[in-house]
PDB file of C-alpha atoms in Angstrom:
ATOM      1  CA  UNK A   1     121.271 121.789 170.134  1.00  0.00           C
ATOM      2  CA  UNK A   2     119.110 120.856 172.750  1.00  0.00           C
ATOM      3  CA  UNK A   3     115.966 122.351 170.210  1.00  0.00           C
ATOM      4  CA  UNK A   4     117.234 120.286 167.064  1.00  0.00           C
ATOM      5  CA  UNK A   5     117.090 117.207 169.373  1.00  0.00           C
ATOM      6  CA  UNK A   6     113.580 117.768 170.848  1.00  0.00           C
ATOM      7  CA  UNK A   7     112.606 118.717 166.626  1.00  0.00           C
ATOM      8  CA  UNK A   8     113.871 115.092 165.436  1.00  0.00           C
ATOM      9  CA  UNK A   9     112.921 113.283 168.534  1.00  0.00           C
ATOM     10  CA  UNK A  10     109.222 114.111 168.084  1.00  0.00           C
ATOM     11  CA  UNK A  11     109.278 114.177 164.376  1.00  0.00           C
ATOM     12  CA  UNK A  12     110.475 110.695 164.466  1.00  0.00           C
ATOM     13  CA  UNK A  13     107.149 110.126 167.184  1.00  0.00           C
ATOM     14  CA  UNK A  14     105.008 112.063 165.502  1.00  0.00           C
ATOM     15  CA  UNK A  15     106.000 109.496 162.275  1.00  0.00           C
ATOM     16  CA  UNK A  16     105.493 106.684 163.822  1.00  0.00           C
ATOM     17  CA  UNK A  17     103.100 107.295 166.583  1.00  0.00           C
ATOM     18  CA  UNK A  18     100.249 105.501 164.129  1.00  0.00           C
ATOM     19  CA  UNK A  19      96.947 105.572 166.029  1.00  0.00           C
ATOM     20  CA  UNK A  20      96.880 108.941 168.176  1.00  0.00           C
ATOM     21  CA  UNK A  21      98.458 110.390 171.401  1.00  0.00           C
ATOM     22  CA  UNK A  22      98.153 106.952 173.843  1.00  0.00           C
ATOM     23  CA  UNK A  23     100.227 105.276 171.180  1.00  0.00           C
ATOM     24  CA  UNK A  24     102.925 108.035 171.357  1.00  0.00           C
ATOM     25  CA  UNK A  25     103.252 106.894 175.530  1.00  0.00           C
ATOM     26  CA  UNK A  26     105.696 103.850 174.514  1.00  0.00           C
ATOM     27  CA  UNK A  27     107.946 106.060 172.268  1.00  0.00           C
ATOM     28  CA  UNK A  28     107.849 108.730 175.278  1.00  0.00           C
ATOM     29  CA  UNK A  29     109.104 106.069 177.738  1.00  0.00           C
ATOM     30  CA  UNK A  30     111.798 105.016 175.870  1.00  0.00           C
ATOM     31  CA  UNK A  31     112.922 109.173 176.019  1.00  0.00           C
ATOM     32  CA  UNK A  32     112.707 109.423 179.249  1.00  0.00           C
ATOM     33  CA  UNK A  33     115.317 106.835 179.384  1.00  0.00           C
ATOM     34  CA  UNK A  34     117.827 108.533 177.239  1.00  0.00           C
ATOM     35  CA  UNK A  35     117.144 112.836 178.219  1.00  0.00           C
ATOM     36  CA  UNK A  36     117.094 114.273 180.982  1.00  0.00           C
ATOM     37  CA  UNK A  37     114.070 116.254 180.147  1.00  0.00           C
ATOM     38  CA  UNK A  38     111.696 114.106 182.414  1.00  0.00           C
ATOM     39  CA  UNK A  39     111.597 110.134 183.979  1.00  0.00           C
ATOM     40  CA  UNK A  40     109.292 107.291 184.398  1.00  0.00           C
ATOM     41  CA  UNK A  41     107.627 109.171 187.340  1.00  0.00           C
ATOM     42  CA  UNK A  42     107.043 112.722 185.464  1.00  0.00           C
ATOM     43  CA  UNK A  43     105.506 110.534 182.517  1.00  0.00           C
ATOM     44  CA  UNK A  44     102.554 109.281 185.017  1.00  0.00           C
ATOM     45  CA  UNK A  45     102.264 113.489 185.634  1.00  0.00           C
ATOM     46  CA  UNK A  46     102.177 114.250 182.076  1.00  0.00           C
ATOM     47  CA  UNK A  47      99.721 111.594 181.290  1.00  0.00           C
ATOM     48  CA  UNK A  48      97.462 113.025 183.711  1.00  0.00           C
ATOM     49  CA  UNK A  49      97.515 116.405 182.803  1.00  0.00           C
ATOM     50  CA  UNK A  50      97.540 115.617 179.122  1.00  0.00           C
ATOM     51  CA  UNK A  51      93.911 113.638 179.538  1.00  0.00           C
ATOM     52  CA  UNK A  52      92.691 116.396 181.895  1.00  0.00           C
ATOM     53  CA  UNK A  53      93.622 119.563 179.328  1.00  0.00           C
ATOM     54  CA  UNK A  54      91.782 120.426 176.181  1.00  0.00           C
ATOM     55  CA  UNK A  55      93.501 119.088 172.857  1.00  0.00           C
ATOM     56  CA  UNK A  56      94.563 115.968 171.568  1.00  0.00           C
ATOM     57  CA  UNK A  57      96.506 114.005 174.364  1.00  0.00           C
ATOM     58  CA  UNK A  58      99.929 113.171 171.608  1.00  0.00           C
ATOM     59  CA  UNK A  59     100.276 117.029 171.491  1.00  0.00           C
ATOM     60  CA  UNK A  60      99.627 117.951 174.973  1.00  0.00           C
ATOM     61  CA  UNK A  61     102.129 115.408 176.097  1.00  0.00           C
ATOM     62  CA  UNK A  62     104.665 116.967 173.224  1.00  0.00           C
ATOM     63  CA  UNK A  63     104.072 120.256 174.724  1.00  0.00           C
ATOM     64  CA  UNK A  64     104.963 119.472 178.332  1.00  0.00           C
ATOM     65  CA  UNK A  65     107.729 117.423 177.636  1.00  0.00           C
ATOM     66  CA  UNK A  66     109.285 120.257 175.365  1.00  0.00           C
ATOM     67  CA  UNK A  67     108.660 122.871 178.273  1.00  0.00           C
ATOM     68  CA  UNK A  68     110.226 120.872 180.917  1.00  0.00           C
ATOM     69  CA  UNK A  69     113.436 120.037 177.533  1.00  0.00           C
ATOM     70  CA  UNK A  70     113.339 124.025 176.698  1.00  0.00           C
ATOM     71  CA  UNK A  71     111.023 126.182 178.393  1.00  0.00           C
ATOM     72  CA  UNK A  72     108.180 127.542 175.897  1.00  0.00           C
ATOM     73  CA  UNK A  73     110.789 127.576 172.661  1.00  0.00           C
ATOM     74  CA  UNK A  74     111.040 123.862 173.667  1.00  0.00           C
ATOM     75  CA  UNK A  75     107.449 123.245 173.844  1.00  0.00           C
ATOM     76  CA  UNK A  76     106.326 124.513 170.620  1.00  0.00           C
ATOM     77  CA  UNK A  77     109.483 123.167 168.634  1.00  0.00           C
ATOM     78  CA  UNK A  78     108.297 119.494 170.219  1.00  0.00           C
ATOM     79  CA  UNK A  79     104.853 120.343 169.489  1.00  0.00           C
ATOM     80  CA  UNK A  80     105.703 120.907 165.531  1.00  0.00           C
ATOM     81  CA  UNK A  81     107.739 118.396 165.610  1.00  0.00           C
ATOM     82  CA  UNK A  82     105.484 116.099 166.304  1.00  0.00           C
ATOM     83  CA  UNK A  83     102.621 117.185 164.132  1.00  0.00           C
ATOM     84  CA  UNK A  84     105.290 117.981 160.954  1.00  0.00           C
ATOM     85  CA  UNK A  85     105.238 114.221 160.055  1.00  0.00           C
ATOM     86  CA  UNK A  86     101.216 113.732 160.109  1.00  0.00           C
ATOM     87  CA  UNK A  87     100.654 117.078 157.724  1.00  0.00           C
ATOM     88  CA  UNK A  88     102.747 115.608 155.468  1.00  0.00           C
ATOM     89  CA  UNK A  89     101.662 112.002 155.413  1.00  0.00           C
ATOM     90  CA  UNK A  90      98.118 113.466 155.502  1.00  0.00           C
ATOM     91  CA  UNK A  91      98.466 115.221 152.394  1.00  0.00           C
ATOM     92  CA  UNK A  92     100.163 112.730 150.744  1.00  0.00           C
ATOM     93  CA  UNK A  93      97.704 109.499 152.283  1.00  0.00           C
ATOM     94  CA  UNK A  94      94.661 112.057 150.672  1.00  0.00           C
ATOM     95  CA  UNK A  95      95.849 112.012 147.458  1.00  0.00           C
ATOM     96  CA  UNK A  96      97.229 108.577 146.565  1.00  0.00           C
ATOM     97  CA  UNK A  97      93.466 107.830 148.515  1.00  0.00           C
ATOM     98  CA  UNK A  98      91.434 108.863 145.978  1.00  0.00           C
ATOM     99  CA  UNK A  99      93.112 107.625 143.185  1.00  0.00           C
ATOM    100  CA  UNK A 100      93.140 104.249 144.994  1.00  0.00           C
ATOM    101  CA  UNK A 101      90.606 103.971 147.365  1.00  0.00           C
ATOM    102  CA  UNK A 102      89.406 100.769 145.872  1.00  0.00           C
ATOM    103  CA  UNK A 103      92.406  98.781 145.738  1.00  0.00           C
ATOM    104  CA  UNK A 104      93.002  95.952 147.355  1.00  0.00           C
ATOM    105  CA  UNK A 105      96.470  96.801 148.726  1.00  0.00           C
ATOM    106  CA  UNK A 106      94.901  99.792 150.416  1.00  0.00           C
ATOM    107  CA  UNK A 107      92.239  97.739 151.562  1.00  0.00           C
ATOM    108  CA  UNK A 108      94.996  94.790 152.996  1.00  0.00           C
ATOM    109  CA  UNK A 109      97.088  97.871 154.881  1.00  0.00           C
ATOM    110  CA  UNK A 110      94.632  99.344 156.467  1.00  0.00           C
ATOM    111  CA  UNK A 111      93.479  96.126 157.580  1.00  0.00           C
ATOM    112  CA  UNK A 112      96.511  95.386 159.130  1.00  0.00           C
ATOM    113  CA  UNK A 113      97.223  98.886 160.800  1.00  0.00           C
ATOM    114  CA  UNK A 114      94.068  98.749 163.247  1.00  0.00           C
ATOM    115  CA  UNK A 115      95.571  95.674 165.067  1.00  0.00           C
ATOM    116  CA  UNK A 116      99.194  96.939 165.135  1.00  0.00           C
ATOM    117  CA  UNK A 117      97.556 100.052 166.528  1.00  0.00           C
ATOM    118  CA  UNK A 118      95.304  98.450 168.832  1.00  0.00           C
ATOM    119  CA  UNK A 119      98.837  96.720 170.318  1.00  0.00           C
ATOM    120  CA  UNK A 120     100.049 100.018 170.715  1.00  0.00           C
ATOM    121  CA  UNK A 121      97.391 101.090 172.674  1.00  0.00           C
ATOM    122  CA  UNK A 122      97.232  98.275 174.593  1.00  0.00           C
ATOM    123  CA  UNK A 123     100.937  98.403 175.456  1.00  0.00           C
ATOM    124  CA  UNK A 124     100.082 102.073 176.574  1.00  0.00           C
ATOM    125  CA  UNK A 125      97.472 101.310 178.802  1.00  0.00           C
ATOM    126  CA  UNK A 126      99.323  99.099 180.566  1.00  0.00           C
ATOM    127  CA  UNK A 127     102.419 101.394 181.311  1.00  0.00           C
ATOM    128  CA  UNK A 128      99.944 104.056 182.215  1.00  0.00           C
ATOM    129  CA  UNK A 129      98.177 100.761 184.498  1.00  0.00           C
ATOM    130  CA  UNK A 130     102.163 100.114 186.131  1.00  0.00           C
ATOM    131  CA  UNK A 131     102.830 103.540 186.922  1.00  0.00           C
ATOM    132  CA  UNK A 132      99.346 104.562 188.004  1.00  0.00           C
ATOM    133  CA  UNK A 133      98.436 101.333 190.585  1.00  0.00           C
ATOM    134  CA  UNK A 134     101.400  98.942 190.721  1.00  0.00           C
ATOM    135  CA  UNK A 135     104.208  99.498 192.977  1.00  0.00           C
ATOM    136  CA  UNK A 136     106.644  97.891 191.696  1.00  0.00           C
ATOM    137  CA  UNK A 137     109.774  99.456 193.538  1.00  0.00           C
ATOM    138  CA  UNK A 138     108.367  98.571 197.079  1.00  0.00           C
ATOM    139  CA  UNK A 139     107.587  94.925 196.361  1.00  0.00           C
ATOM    140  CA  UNK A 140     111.151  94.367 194.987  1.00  0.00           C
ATOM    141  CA  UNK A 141     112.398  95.584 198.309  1.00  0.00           C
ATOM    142  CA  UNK A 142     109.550  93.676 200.196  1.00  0.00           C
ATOM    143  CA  UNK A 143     108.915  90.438 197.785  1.00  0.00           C
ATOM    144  CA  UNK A 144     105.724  91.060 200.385  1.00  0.00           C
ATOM    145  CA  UNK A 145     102.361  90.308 197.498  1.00  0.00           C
ATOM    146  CA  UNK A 146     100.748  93.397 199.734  1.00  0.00           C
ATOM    147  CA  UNK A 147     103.204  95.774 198.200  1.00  0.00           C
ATOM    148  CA  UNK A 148     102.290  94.733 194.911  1.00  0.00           C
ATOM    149  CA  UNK A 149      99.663  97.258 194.161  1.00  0.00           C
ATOM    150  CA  UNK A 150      99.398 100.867 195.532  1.00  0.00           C
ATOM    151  CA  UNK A 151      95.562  99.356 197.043  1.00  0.00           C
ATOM    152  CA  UNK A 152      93.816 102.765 197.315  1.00  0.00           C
ATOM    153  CA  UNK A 153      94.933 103.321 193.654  1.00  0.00           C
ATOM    154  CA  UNK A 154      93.606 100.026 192.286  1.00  0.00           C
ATOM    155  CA  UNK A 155      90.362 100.400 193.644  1.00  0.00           C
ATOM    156  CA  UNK A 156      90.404 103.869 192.276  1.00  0.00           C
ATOM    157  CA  UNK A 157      91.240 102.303 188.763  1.00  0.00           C
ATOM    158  CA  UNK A 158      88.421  99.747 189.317  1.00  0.00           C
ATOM    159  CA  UNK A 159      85.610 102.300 190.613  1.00  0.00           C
ATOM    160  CA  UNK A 160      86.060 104.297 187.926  1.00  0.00           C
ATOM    161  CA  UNK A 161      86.450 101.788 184.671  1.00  0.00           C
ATOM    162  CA  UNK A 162      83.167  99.964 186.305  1.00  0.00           C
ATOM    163  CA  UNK A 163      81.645 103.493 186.684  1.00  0.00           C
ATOM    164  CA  UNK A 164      82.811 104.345 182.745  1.00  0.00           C
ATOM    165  CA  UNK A 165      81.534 101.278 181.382  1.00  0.00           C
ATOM    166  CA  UNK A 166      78.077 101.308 183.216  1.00  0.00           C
ATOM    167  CA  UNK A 167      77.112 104.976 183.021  1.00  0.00           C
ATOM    168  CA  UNK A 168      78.571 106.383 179.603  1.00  0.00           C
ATOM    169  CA  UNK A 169      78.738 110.147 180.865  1.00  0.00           C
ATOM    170  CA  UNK A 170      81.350 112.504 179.686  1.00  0.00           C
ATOM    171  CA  UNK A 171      84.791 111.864 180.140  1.00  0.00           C
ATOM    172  CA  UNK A 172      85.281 114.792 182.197  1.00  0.00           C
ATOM    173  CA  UNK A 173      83.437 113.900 184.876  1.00  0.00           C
ATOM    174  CA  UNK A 174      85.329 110.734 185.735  1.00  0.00           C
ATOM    175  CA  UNK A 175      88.302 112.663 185.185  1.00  0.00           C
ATOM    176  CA  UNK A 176      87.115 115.328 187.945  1.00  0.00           C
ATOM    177  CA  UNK A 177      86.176 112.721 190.045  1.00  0.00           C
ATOM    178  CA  UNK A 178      89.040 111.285 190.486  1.00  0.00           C
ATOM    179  CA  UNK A 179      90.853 114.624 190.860  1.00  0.00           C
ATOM    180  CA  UNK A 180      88.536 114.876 193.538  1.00  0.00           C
ATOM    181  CA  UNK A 181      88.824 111.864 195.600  1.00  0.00           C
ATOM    182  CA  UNK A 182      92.975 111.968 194.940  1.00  0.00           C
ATOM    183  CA  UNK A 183      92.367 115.455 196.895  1.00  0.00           C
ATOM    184  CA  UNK A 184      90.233 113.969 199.793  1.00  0.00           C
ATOM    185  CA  UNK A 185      91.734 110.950 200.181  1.00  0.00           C
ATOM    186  CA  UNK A 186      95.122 112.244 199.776  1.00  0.00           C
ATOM    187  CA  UNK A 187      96.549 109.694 197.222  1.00  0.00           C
TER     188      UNK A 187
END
């Protein structure tokens, strides 16, 4: 049962999930809320890994939450699942395209999808954001600003966007760097 549920529950991500893996993180939250198969915390894991493995981040993160559902049955059956839907729609969106690739309807809805995506995105980024830097649990407790943000984290975050947006290197190497200082600095 457990492999029908994993099937459906990423076939219904993988449907909806318009604008690529990041925008599959809100759909993924609101799982770990009702499976056991992983939590809020695990989520900030699989992000991580996801970005730091080869492949598209969506089906990395499909993967690993399969595994951890149903071992390596579970990760490919989440992993199809969640790719099912966008064969489909791909074959489907390619040939209705070129009969109508002109229209004005087409035109209008794809108009309309980049924003709804960007929101999507942007509502990813910022759960990624709350697990990665804030600390939410220990300023409940506290109410003490201080425990707001996990500090070493935060100026992690901001070291590395200012270092992304001013040098333009590869992605990997921002990823290994912060690897690396997480190792030295212990975070």
């Amino acid at each position: 049962m457990t492999y029908l549920i994993l099937f459906l529950e990423f076939f219904k991500i993988g449907l909806f999930a318009v604008g690529g893996g990041l925008a599959t993180l809100p759909f993924l939250s609101e799982l770990a809320g009702r499976y056991p198969w992983f939590d809020e915390a695990m989520l900030g894991n699989m992000i991580a890994i996801s970005q730091s493995t080869p492949g598209p981040i969506g089906i990395n993160m499909a993967t690993y939450a399969g595994f951890n559902a149903g071992g390596i049955l579970g990760g490919i059956i989440a992993t199809v699942g969640l790719v099912t839907p966008s064969v489909i729609i791909i074959i489907i969106v390619a040939h209705v395209l070129n009969k109508f690739k002109e229209s004005q309807a087409v035109q209008s809805i794809f108009y309309a999808l980049r924003p709804a995506v960007t929101g999507l995105i942007a509502v990813a980024g910022f759960g990624v954001f709350k697990i990665s830097v804030l600390t939410l649990d220990r300023f409940e407790i506290t109410k003490n600003w201080a425990d707001f943000f996990d500090f070493k984290a935060l100026l992690l975050f901001v070291g590395l966007y200012i270092l992304t947006n001013k040098t333009k290197k590869h992605p990997i190497l921002y990823i290994t760097i912060g690897a690396a200082i997480g190792v030295v600095i212990g975070l």
